[in-house]
Amino acid sequence: MREWEKHIRRVEPYVPGEQPKDRGIIKLNTNENPYPPAPGVLEALKRLEGEGLRKYPDPAAADLTEALAENYGVGTDQVFVGVGSDDVLAMCFLTFFNSKKPILFPDITYSFYDVWAGLFQIPFERIPLDDQFKIRPEDYKKENGGVIFPNPNAPTGLLLPLDQVEEILEANRDVIVIVDEAYIDFGGVSALSLIDRYDNLLVVQTFSKSRSLAGMRIGFAMGNPQLIRCLQDVKYSFNSYTMNQAAIAAGTAALADRDYFERTRKKIMDTREKARRELRKLGFVCRDSAANFLFVTHPDCPGEELFLALRQAGIYVRYFNKPRIDQYLRITIGTDEEMEALTAFLKKYLEERGGTPHGNV
């Protein structure tokens, strides 16, 4: 090893889902919204002038921050915005998790958490989910340097009821607790109502899922003003101009069309429940989901085999070759037509394989 190589920080990176370039692919692997953003978003982008792109964007992203504050009924000093919720969460790790005590998060969860912990040299402990893949609040009632968990969890899609979220908060008043609500709009109750009672709570959400703006990278956190100021200080020490003009304009416009937001998220939830019923008829174990995806396994067919067969057929889903979940697939909810194509392929594949579908598992 050369001398300079000894001083490089090395981490195990996060592995994102594939982004195939081929047209005709049914892409159900990265939890994107199958519907376009609100019509006003494209209109807002068309109104962008060259002068606006020539200059630096507003470091405070005031238009977007004000729109978020109005939409969620909080003060502008209670909102922090960033380049997708990944950027916001990374800033949270860097800002708040500086104790020598380990932070706590589930063992089956968003796999970026241990990456950030490694990158920022934060000690951590993975807390096992129970046999039904549920978070147990009692497991988080011990000494720690902070707590973070998604709600609904990923990749399981299971929702922790609000009273159990508060149970974790009540047991951890001396550390920052982050509730990562990337999928909350698809069937859950946000912890936002708790931020005035718990000054150590941060709620993080994103425009990537329910608002169809994954390509714009818009995320935000809400919490008490002191926490937001701390995040801003770190942001401005790192990169003052994180949000570009197009993203600010698009996010502000998306928030203005509440009816479109409600219609599209309802369509996704309706399609999710229909797809869940159809997959159960094919013999899949398919638990309830409060997210825009399903987490499924088949007792007669290995998960990796199904993943590869689907991929060969041009249907991309997500497979995690990890302990406890290596027989599961995470399937993003697409349009009705896309989900029908998925279930039709699976029905034919299982029949030809010799594992005649048997339902109601």
mmCIF file of C-alpha atoms in Angstrom:
data_model
loop_
_atom_site.group_PDB
_atom_site.id
_atom_site.type_symbol
_atom_site.label_atom_id
_atom_site.label_comp_id
_atom_site.label_asym_id
_atom_site.label_seq_id
_atom_site.Cartn_x
_atom_site.Cartn_y
_atom_site.Cartn_z
ATOM 1 C CA MET A 1 0.000 0.000 0.000
ATOM 2 C CA ARG A 2 1.293 3.432 -0.962
ATOM 3 C CA GLU A 3 1.639 5.958 1.845
ATOM 4 C CA TRP A 4 -1.217 8.198 0.705
ATOM 5 C CA GLU A 5 -3.574 5.217 0.502
ATOM 6 C CA LYS A 6 -3.286 4.728 4.259
ATOM 7 C CA HIS A 7 -5.165 7.979 4.867
ATOM 8 C CA ILE A 8 -8.146 7.483 2.561
ATOM 9 C CA ARG A 9 -11.490 7.103 4.268
ATOM 10 C CA ARG A 10 -13.035 3.893 3.052
ATOM 11 C CA VAL A 11 -16.702 3.013 3.456
ATOM 12 C CA GLU A 12 -19.050 0.364 2.131
ATOM 13 C CA PRO A 13 -21.257 2.444 -0.195
ATOM 14 C CA TYR A 14 -25.017 2.375 -0.526
ATOM 15 C CA VAL A 15 -26.140 0.406 -3.584
ATOM 16 C CA PRO A 16 -29.098 2.088 -5.313
ATOM 17 C CA GLY A 17 -31.637 0.253 -7.426
ATOM 18 C CA GLU A 18 -30.928 -0.210 -11.109
ATOM 19 C CA GLN A 19 -31.923 2.543 -13.521
ATOM 20 C CA PRO A 20 -32.332 0.674 -16.824
ATOM 21 C CA LYS A 21 -32.159 2.745 -19.994
ATOM 22 C CA ASP A 22 -34.096 0.384 -22.236
ATOM 23 C CA ARG A 23 -37.561 1.510 -23.243
ATOM 24 C CA GLY A 24 -40.374 -0.907 -22.567
ATOM 25 C CA ILE A 25 -39.063 -1.915 -19.146
ATOM 26 C CA ILE A 26 -41.631 -2.183 -16.377
ATOM 27 C CA LYS A 27 -39.718 -0.468 -13.617
ATOM 28 C CA LEU A 28 -40.919 -1.470 -10.168
ATOM 29 C CA ASN A 29 -37.624 -1.428 -8.281
ATOM 30 C CA THR A 30 -36.992 2.061 -6.876
ATOM 31 C CA ASN A 31 -40.362 3.178 -5.465
ATOM 32 C CA GLU A 32 -40.880 5.989 -7.938
ATOM 33 C CA ASN A 33 -44.360 7.340 -8.508
ATOM 34 C CA PRO A 34 -45.874 5.918 -11.724
ATOM 35 C CA TYR A 35 -47.729 9.161 -12.447
ATOM 36 C CA PRO A 36 -46.348 12.499 -13.642
ATOM 37 C CA PRO A 37 -46.020 15.438 -11.258
ATOM 38 C CA ALA A 38 -48.837 17.954 -10.892
ATOM 39 C CA PRO A 39 -49.466 19.940 -14.109
ATOM 40 C CA GLY A 40 -48.442 23.151 -12.376
ATOM 41 C CA VAL A 41 -44.911 21.781 -11.935
ATOM 42 C CA LEU A 42 -44.229 21.762 -15.675
ATOM 43 C CA GLU A 43 -45.770 25.209 -16.007
ATOM 44 C CA ALA A 44 -43.485 26.522 -13.265
ATOM 45 C CA LEU A 45 -40.429 25.091 -15.006
ATOM 46 C CA LYS A 46 -41.447 26.682 -18.300
ATOM 47 C CA ARG A 47 -41.603 30.074 -16.567
ATOM 48 C CA LEU A 48 -37.997 29.870 -15.440
ATOM 49 C CA GLU A 49 -36.018 32.580 -17.157
ATOM 50 C CA GLY A 50 -32.391 32.518 -18.196
ATOM 51 C CA GLU A 51 -31.672 35.306 -15.745
ATOM 52 C CA GLY A 52 -32.806 33.113 -12.897
ATOM 53 C CA LEU A 53 -30.570 30.265 -14.005
ATOM 54 C CA ARG A 54 -27.594 32.579 -14.463
ATOM 55 C CA LYS A 55 -27.652 33.601 -10.797
ATOM 56 C CA TYR A 56 -27.196 31.535 -7.683
ATOM 57 C CA PRO A 57 -30.443 30.246 -6.139
ATOM 58 C CA ASP A 58 -31.795 31.544 -2.861
ATOM 59 C CA PRO A 59 -29.722 29.734 -0.183
ATOM 60 C CA ALA A 60 -32.741 29.649 2.126
ATOM 61 C CA ALA A 61 -35.074 28.380 -0.651
ATOM 62 C CA ALA A 62 -37.606 30.774 0.857
ATOM 63 C CA ASP A 63 -40.410 30.129 -1.658
ATOM 64 C CA LEU A 64 -40.305 26.410 -1.023
ATOM 65 C CA THR A 65 -39.813 26.762 2.733
ATOM 66 C CA GLU A 66 -42.808 29.097 3.000
ATOM 67 C CA ALA A 67 -44.964 26.776 0.895
ATOM 68 C CA LEU A 68 -44.015 23.810 3.082
ATOM 69 C CA ALA A 69 -44.712 25.741 6.273
ATOM 70 C CA GLU A 70 -48.158 26.740 5.010
ATOM 71 C CA ASN A 71 -48.974 23.239 3.763
ATOM 72 C CA TYR A 72 -48.023 21.523 7.027
ATOM 73 C CA GLY A 73 -49.155 24.232 9.449
ATOM 74 C CA VAL A 74 -45.750 24.991 10.965
ATOM 75 C CA GLY A 75 -43.502 28.029 11.107
ATOM 76 C CA THR A 76 -40.913 28.730 8.441
ATOM 77 C CA ASP A 77 -38.313 28.437 11.199
ATOM 78 C CA GLN A 78 -39.423 24.830 11.701
ATOM 79 C CA VAL A 79 -38.570 23.721 8.134
ATOM 80 C CA PHE A 80 -35.256 22.655 6.605
ATOM 81 C CA VAL A 81 -34.961 21.728 2.916
ATOM 82 C CA GLY A 82 -32.303 19.764 1.076
ATOM 83 C CA VAL A 83 -31.442 17.819 -2.060
ATOM 84 C CA GLY A 84 -33.720 14.863 -1.465
ATOM 85 C CA SER A 85 -34.336 13.313 1.923
ATOM 86 C CA ASP A 86 -30.974 11.533 1.602
ATOM 87 C CA ASP A 87 -29.213 14.903 1.752
ATOM 88 C CA VAL A 88 -31.382 15.985 4.673
ATOM 89 C CA LEU A 89 -30.766 12.754 6.573
ATOM 90 C CA ALA A 90 -27.031 12.895 5.950
ATOM 91 C CA MET A 91 -27.020 16.442 7.364
ATOM 92 C CA CYS A 92 -28.939 15.153 10.382
ATOM 93 C CA PHE A 93 -26.382 12.399 11.006
ATOM 94 C CA LEU A 94 -23.541 14.904 10.718
ATOM 95 C CA THR A 95 -25.248 17.484 12.942
ATOM 96 C CA PHE A 96 -26.884 15.490 15.717
ATOM 97 C CA PHE A 97 -25.165 12.122 16.096
ATOM 98 C CA ASN A 98 -21.884 13.122 17.713
ATOM 99 C CA SER A 99 -22.045 11.178 20.956
ATOM 100 C CA LYS A 100 -19.677 8.330 21.688
ATOM 101 C CA LYS A 101 -22.761 6.238 22.417
ATOM 102 C CA PRO A 102 -24.193 4.182 19.549
ATOM 103 C CA ILE A 103 -27.180 5.400 17.605
ATOM 104 C CA LEU A 104 -30.014 2.895 17.241
ATOM 105 C CA PHE A 105 -31.906 1.814 14.124
ATOM 106 C CA PRO A 106 -33.615 -1.410 12.942
ATOM 107 C CA ASP A 107 -31.586 -4.280 11.534
ATOM 108 C CA ILE A 108 -33.889 -4.456 8.499
ATOM 109 C CA THR A 109 -34.337 -0.909 7.308
ATOM 110 C CA TYR A 110 -33.110 1.731 4.857
ATOM 111 C CA SER A 111 -29.571 0.588 4.119
ATOM 112 C CA PHE A 112 -28.153 4.104 3.881
ATOM 113 C CA TYR A 113 -28.204 4.459 7.689
ATOM 114 C CA ASP A 114 -25.176 2.293 8.360
ATOM 115 C CA VAL A 115 -23.413 3.855 5.357
ATOM 116 C CA TRP A 116 -23.730 7.351 6.839
ATOM 117 C CA ALA A 117 -22.741 6.032 10.258
ATOM 118 C CA GLY A 118 -19.614 4.555 8.707
ATOM 119 C CA LEU A 119 -18.855 7.660 6.673
ATOM 120 C CA PHE A 120 -19.139 9.989 9.668
ATOM 121 C CA GLN A 121 -17.573 7.467 12.090
ATOM 122 C CA ILE A 122 -20.668 7.241 14.259
ATOM 123 C CA PRO A 123 -21.032 4.160 16.461
ATOM 124 C CA PHE A 124 -24.297 2.334 15.842
ATOM 125 C CA GLU A 125 -26.343 -0.664 16.869
ATOM 126 C CA ARG A 126 -28.847 -2.475 14.679
ATOM 127 C CA ILE A 127 -31.932 -3.396 16.701
ATOM 128 C CA PRO A 128 -33.579 -6.617 15.400
ATOM 129 C CA LEU A 129 -37.156 -6.456 14.197
ATOM 130 C CA ASP A 130 -39.406 -9.120 15.655
ATOM 131 C CA ASP A 131 -40.417 -12.295 13.802
ATOM 132 C CA GLN A 132 -43.160 -10.366 11.999
ATOM 133 C CA PHE A 133 -40.665 -7.680 10.894
ATOM 134 C CA LYS A 134 -42.134 -5.141 13.328
ATOM 135 C CA ILE A 135 -40.279 -2.521 15.372
ATOM 136 C CA ARG A 136 -40.597 -3.115 19.116
ATOM 137 C CA PRO A 137 -40.579 0.198 21.017
ATOM 138 C CA GLU A 138 -39.285 -1.509 24.165
ATOM 139 C CA ASP A 139 -36.035 -2.337 22.365
ATOM 140 C CA TYR A 140 -35.252 1.377 22.085
ATOM 141 C CA LYS A 141 -35.530 2.050 25.796
ATOM 142 C CA LYS A 142 -31.838 1.931 26.571
ATOM 143 C CA GLU A 143 -28.850 4.227 26.586
ATOM 144 C CA ASN A 144 -27.947 5.522 23.128
ATOM 145 C CA GLY A 145 -26.617 8.449 21.138
ATOM 146 C CA GLY A 146 -29.729 8.917 19.007
ATOM 147 C CA VAL A 147 -32.510 7.012 17.289
ATOM 148 C CA ILE A 148 -33.617 6.862 13.659
ATOM 149 C CA PHE A 149 -36.186 4.670 11.948
ATOM 150 C CA PRO A 150 -38.411 4.879 8.882
ATOM 151 C CA ASN A 151 -42.166 4.906 9.321
ATOM 152 C CA PRO A 152 -43.468 3.055 7.383
ATOM 153 C CA ASN A 153 -40.336 0.969 7.482
ATOM 154 C CA ALA A 154 -38.446 0.053 4.332
ATOM 155 C CA PRO A 155 -38.273 -2.439 2.760
ATOM 156 C CA THR A 156 -41.060 -4.065 4.804
ATOM 157 C CA GLY A 157 -43.737 -1.369 4.347
ATOM 158 C CA LEU A 158 -44.985 -1.912 7.906
ATOM 159 C CA LEU A 159 -46.299 1.071 9.845
ATOM 160 C CA LEU A 160 -45.573 1.808 13.490
ATOM 161 C CA PRO A 161 -48.718 3.327 15.075
ATOM 162 C CA LEU A 162 -48.336 6.882 16.337
ATOM 163 C CA ASP A 163 -48.740 5.900 19.981
ATOM 164 C CA GLN A 164 -45.750 3.542 19.629
ATOM 165 C CA VAL A 165 -43.706 6.268 17.915
ATOM 166 C CA GLU A 166 -44.459 8.438 20.944
ATOM 167 C CA GLU A 167 -43.447 5.606 23.245
ATOM 168 C CA ILE A 168 -39.984 5.657 21.651
ATOM 169 C CA LEU A 169 -39.858 9.451 21.935
ATOM 170 C CA GLU A 170 -40.897 9.406 25.583
ATOM 171 C CA ALA A 171 -38.080 6.968 26.390
ATOM 172 C CA ASN A 172 -35.451 9.032 24.540
ATOM 173 C CA ARG A 173 -35.919 12.645 25.541
ATOM 174 C CA ASP A 174 -32.177 13.258 25.921
ATOM 175 C CA VAL A 175 -31.205 12.387 22.335
ATOM 176 C CA ILE A 176 -32.390 13.339 18.862
ATOM 177 C CA VAL A 177 -35.041 11.022 17.428
ATOM 178 C CA ILE A 178 -35.517 11.104 13.657
ATOM 179 C CA VAL A 179 -38.636 9.642 12.077
ATOM 180 C CA ASP A 180 -37.969 9.081 8.384
ATOM 181 C CA GLU A 181 -41.374 9.410 6.711
ATOM 182 C CA ALA A 182 -40.526 8.907 3.042
ATOM 183 C CA TYR A 183 -43.679 6.783 2.566
ATOM 184 C CA ILE A 184 -46.053 8.291 5.123
ATOM 185 C CA ASP A 185 -48.460 9.667 2.493
ATOM 186 C CA PHE A 186 -49.480 6.161 1.423
ATOM 187 C CA GLY A 187 -51.353 5.141 4.529
ATOM 188 C CA GLY A 188 -49.791 6.380 7.739
ATOM 189 C CA VAL A 189 -50.255 9.121 10.319
ATOM 190 C CA SER A 190 -47.305 11.492 10.493
ATOM 191 C CA ALA A 191 -45.414 12.182 13.701
ATOM 192 C CA LEU A 192 -45.541 15.873 12.776
ATOM 193 C CA SER A 193 -48.248 16.447 15.388
ATOM 194 C CA LEU A 194 -45.667 15.597 18.059
ATOM 195 C CA ILE A 195 -42.954 18.149 17.226
ATOM 196 C CA ASP A 196 -44.311 20.815 19.585
ATOM 197 C CA ARG A 197 -44.334 18.339 22.500
ATOM 198 C CA TYR A 198 -40.924 16.811 21.803
ATOM 199 C CA ASP A 199 -38.178 19.327 21.092
ATOM 200 C CA ASN A 200 -35.818 16.477 20.206
ATOM 201 C CA LEU A 201 -37.968 15.153 17.317
ATOM 202 C CA LEU A 202 -37.210 15.623 13.629
ATOM 203 C CA VAL A 203 -39.664 14.450 10.975
ATOM 204 C CA VAL A 204 -38.116 13.950 7.529
ATOM 205 C CA GLN A 205 -40.120 13.646 4.317
ATOM 206 C CA THR A 206 -39.530 13.734 0.563
ATOM 207 C CA PHE A 207 -41.075 14.837 -2.727
ATOM 208 C CA SER A 208 -39.704 11.740 -4.492
ATOM 209 C CA LYS A 209 -42.571 9.353 -3.781
ATOM 210 C CA SER A 210 -46.007 10.890 -3.297
ATOM 211 C CA ARG A 211 -45.282 14.044 -5.310
ATOM 212 C CA SER A 212 -43.617 12.383 -8.334
ATOM 213 C CA LEU A 213 -40.449 14.472 -8.151
ATOM 214 C CA ALA A 214 -37.667 11.919 -7.592
ATOM 215 C CA GLY A 215 -35.781 13.498 -10.489
ATOM 216 C CA MET A 216 -35.763 16.911 -8.800
ATOM 217 C CA ARG A 217 -34.292 15.706 -5.472
ATOM 218 C CA ILE A 218 -36.318 17.580 -2.860
ATOM 219 C CA GLY A 219 -36.437 16.577 0.785
ATOM 220 C CA PHE A 220 -37.241 18.399 4.006
ATOM 221 C CA ALA A 221 -37.191 18.112 7.778
ATOM 222 C CA MET A 222 -39.551 19.618 10.316
ATOM 223 C CA GLY A 223 -38.825 20.140 13.978
ATOM 224 C CA ASN A 224 -38.290 22.791 16.608
ATOM 225 C CA PRO A 225 -36.517 25.989 15.491
ATOM 226 C CA GLN A 226 -33.323 25.256 17.419
ATOM 227 C CA LEU A 227 -32.819 21.961 15.591
ATOM 228 C CA ILE A 228 -33.510 23.630 12.250
ATOM 229 C CA ARG A 229 -30.956 26.379 13.001
ATOM 230 C CA CYS A 230 -28.360 23.722 13.804
ATOM 231 C CA LEU A 231 -29.031 21.998 10.495
ATOM 232 C CA GLN A 232 -28.775 25.294 8.643
ATOM 233 C CA ASP A 233 -25.411 26.030 10.266
ATOM 234 C CA VAL A 234 -24.019 22.715 9.084
ATOM 235 C CA LYS A 235 -25.521 23.154 5.620
ATOM 236 C CA TYR A 236 -24.027 26.633 5.181
ATOM 237 C CA SER A 237 -20.661 25.303 6.330
ATOM 238 C CA PHE A 238 -20.851 22.604 3.686
ATOM 239 C CA ASN A 239 -22.653 24.054 0.664
ATOM 240 C CA SER A 240 -24.807 27.168 0.796
ATOM 241 C CA TYR A 241 -26.533 26.565 -2.542
ATOM 242 C CA THR A 242 -27.862 23.036 -2.267
ATOM 243 C CA MET A 243 -31.304 23.648 -3.826
ATOM 244 C CA ASN A 244 -31.315 24.725 -7.474
ATOM 245 C CA GLN A 245 -33.828 27.138 -8.986
ATOM 246 C CA ALA A 246 -35.695 24.465 -10.905
ATOM 247 C CA ALA A 247 -36.158 22.292 -7.813
ATOM 248 C CA ILE A 248 -37.393 25.233 -5.736
ATOM 249 C CA ALA A 249 -39.905 26.181 -8.439
ATOM 250 C CA ALA A 250 -41.053 22.591 -8.980
ATOM 251 C CA GLY A 251 -41.480 21.835 -5.289
ATOM 252 C CA THR A 252 -43.405 25.040 -4.636
ATOM 253 C CA ALA A 253 -45.760 24.305 -7.538
ATOM 254 C CA ALA A 254 -46.303 20.702 -6.454
ATOM 255 C CA LEU A 255 -47.496 21.829 -3.027
ATOM 256 C CA ALA A 256 -50.023 24.197 -4.597
ATOM 257 C CA ASP A 257 -52.066 21.396 -6.192
ATOM 258 C CA ARG A 258 -53.540 19.507 -3.247
ATOM 259 C CA ASP A 259 -56.293 17.870 -5.305
ATOM 260 C CA TYR A 260 -53.806 16.267 -7.704
ATOM 261 C CA PHE A 261 -51.731 15.011 -4.782
ATOM 262 C CA GLU A 262 -54.766 13.401 -3.150
ATOM 263 C CA ARG A 263 -55.981 11.809 -6.393
ATOM 264 C CA THR A 264 -52.654 10.220 -7.322
ATOM 265 C CA ARG A 265 -51.852 8.883 -3.883
ATOM 266 C CA LYS A 266 -55.339 7.350 -3.677
ATOM 267 C CA LYS A 267 -54.789 5.674 -7.058
ATOM 268 C CA ILE A 268 -51.533 4.188 -5.809
ATOM 269 C CA MET A 269 -53.110 2.924 -2.582
ATOM 270 C CA ASP A 270 -56.042 1.393 -4.489
ATOM 271 C CA THR A 271 -53.664 -0.309 -6.936
ATOM 272 C CA ARG A 272 -51.532 -1.553 -4.037
ATOM 273 C CA GLU A 273 -54.470 -3.289 -2.389
ATOM 274 C CA LYS A 274 -55.636 -4.798 -5.665
ATOM 275 C CA ALA A 275 -52.118 -6.094 -6.424
ATOM 276 C CA ARG A 276 -51.792 -7.491 -2.901
ATOM 277 C CA ARG A 277 -55.001 -9.484 -3.343
ATOM 278 C CA GLU A 278 -53.840 -10.840 -6.702
ATOM 279 C CA LEU A 279 -50.421 -11.838 -5.377
ATOM 280 C CA ARG A 280 -52.017 -13.638 -2.438
ATOM 281 C CA LYS A 281 -54.095 -15.640 -4.917
ATOM 282 C CA LEU A 282 -50.803 -16.779 -6.471
ATOM 283 C CA GLY A 283 -49.596 -18.064 -3.124
ATOM 284 C CA PHE A 284 -47.405 -15.132 -2.105
ATOM 285 C CA VAL A 285 -47.056 -14.137 1.519
ATOM 286 C CA CYS A 286 -47.911 -10.492 1.199
ATOM 287 C CA ARG A 287 -48.241 -8.467 4.373
ATOM 288 C CA ASP A 288 -50.143 -5.223 4.763
ATOM 289 C CA SER A 289 -48.239 -2.210 3.473
ATOM 290 C CA ALA A 290 -48.580 1.476 4.280
ATOM 291 C CA ALA A 291 -46.052 2.409 1.575
ATOM 292 C CA ASN A 292 -46.023 2.550 -2.232
ATOM 293 C CA PHE A 293 -44.558 -0.935 -2.452
ATOM 294 C CA LEU A 294 -45.221 -4.514 -1.377
ATOM 295 C CA PHE A 295 -42.767 -6.818 0.381
ATOM 296 C CA VAL A 296 -43.509 -10.377 -0.681
ATOM 297 C CA THR A 297 -42.204 -13.927 -0.610
ATOM 298 C CA HIS A 298 -43.395 -17.191 -2.128
ATOM 299 C CA PRO A 299 -43.092 -20.425 -0.112
ATOM 300 C CA ASP A 300 -42.467 -22.551 -3.204
ATOM 301 C CA CYS A 301 -40.048 -20.376 -5.174
ATOM 302 C CA PRO A 302 -36.767 -18.729 -4.072
ATOM 303 C CA GLY A 303 -36.729 -14.949 -4.083
ATOM 304 C CA GLU A 304 -33.614 -14.625 -6.205
ATOM 305 C CA GLU A 305 -35.042 -16.977 -8.822
ATOM 306 C CA LEU A 306 -38.189 -14.876 -9.113
ATOM 307 C CA PHE A 307 -36.133 -11.681 -9.255
ATOM 308 C CA LEU A 308 -33.997 -12.988 -12.124
ATOM 309 C CA ALA A 309 -36.972 -14.405 -14.022
ATOM 310 C CA LEU A 310 -38.807 -11.085 -13.769
ATOM 311 C CA ARG A 311 -35.717 -9.188 -14.850
ATOM 312 C CA GLN A 312 -35.306 -11.446 -17.871
ATOM 313 C CA ALA A 313 -38.906 -10.606 -18.781
ATOM 314 C CA GLY A 314 -38.218 -6.870 -18.538
ATOM 315 C CA ILE A 315 -39.875 -6.375 -15.151
ATOM 316 C CA TYR A 316 -37.523 -4.881 -12.588
ATOM 317 C CA VAL A 317 -38.190 -5.358 -8.873
ATOM 318 C CA ARG A 318 -35.811 -5.086 -5.901
ATOM 319 C CA TYR A 319 -34.062 -8.080 -4.353
ATOM 320 C CA PHE A 320 -31.939 -7.848 -1.203
ATOM 321 C CA ASN A 321 -29.416 -10.638 -0.716
ATOM 322 C CA LYS A 322 -29.301 -10.124 3.047
ATOM 323 C CA PRO A 323 -29.965 -12.280 6.103
ATOM 324 C CA ARG A 324 -33.652 -12.746 7.030
ATOM 325 C CA ILE A 325 -34.966 -11.122 3.834
ATOM 326 C CA ASP A 326 -33.147 -13.001 1.072
ATOM 327 C CA GLN A 327 -36.378 -14.756 0.053
ATOM 328 C CA TYR A 328 -38.313 -11.507 -0.338
ATOM 329 C CA LEU A 329 -38.942 -9.114 -3.194
ATOM 330 C CA ARG A 330 -39.837 -5.462 -2.815
ATOM 331 C CA ILE A 331 -42.264 -4.502 -5.569
ATOM 332 C CA THR A 332 -42.999 -0.850 -6.266
ATOM 333 C CA ILE A 333 -46.625 -0.063 -7.039
ATOM 334 C CA GLY A 334 -46.921 0.953 -10.680
ATOM 335 C CA THR A 335 -49.989 1.646 -12.763
ATOM 336 C CA ASP A 336 -52.826 -0.869 -12.854
ATOM 337 C CA GLU A 337 -51.565 -2.038 -16.244
ATOM 338 C CA GLU A 338 -48.013 -2.551 -14.977
ATOM 339 C CA MET A 339 -49.170 -4.505 -11.947
ATOM 340 C CA GLU A 340 -51.435 -6.666 -14.103
ATOM 341 C CA ALA A 341 -48.459 -7.449 -16.353
ATOM 342 C CA LEU A 342 -46.431 -8.398 -13.265
ATOM 343 C CA THR A 343 -49.061 -10.741 -11.847
ATOM 344 C CA ALA A 344 -49.769 -12.280 -15.270
ATOM 345 C CA PHE A 345 -46.080 -13.111 -15.685
ATOM 346 C CA LEU A 346 -45.822 -14.550 -12.166
ATOM 347 C CA LYS A 347 -48.928 -16.696 -12.644
ATOM 348 C CA LYS A 348 -47.552 -18.164 -15.881
ATOM 349 C CA TYR A 349 -44.059 -18.621 -14.454
ATOM 350 C CA LEU A 350 -45.242 -20.437 -11.339
ATOM 351 C CA GLU A 351 -47.534 -22.707 -13.356
ATOM 352 C CA GLU A 352 -44.801 -23.615 -15.847
ATOM 353 C CA ARG A 353 -42.364 -24.182 -13.000
ATOM 354 C CA GLY A 354 -44.658 -26.784 -11.549
ATOM 355 C CA GLY A 355 -45.653 -24.836 -8.494
ATOM 356 C CA THR A 356 -49.336 -24.395 -9.294
ATOM 357 C CA PRO A 357 -50.459 -21.155 -7.603
ATOM 358 C CA HIS A 358 -52.459 -21.691 -4.462
ATOM 359 C CA GLY A 359 -54.144 -18.750 -2.905
ATOM 360 C CA ASN A 360 -55.027 -16.944 0.287
ATOM 361 C CA VAL A 361 -51.680 -17.259 2.055
#
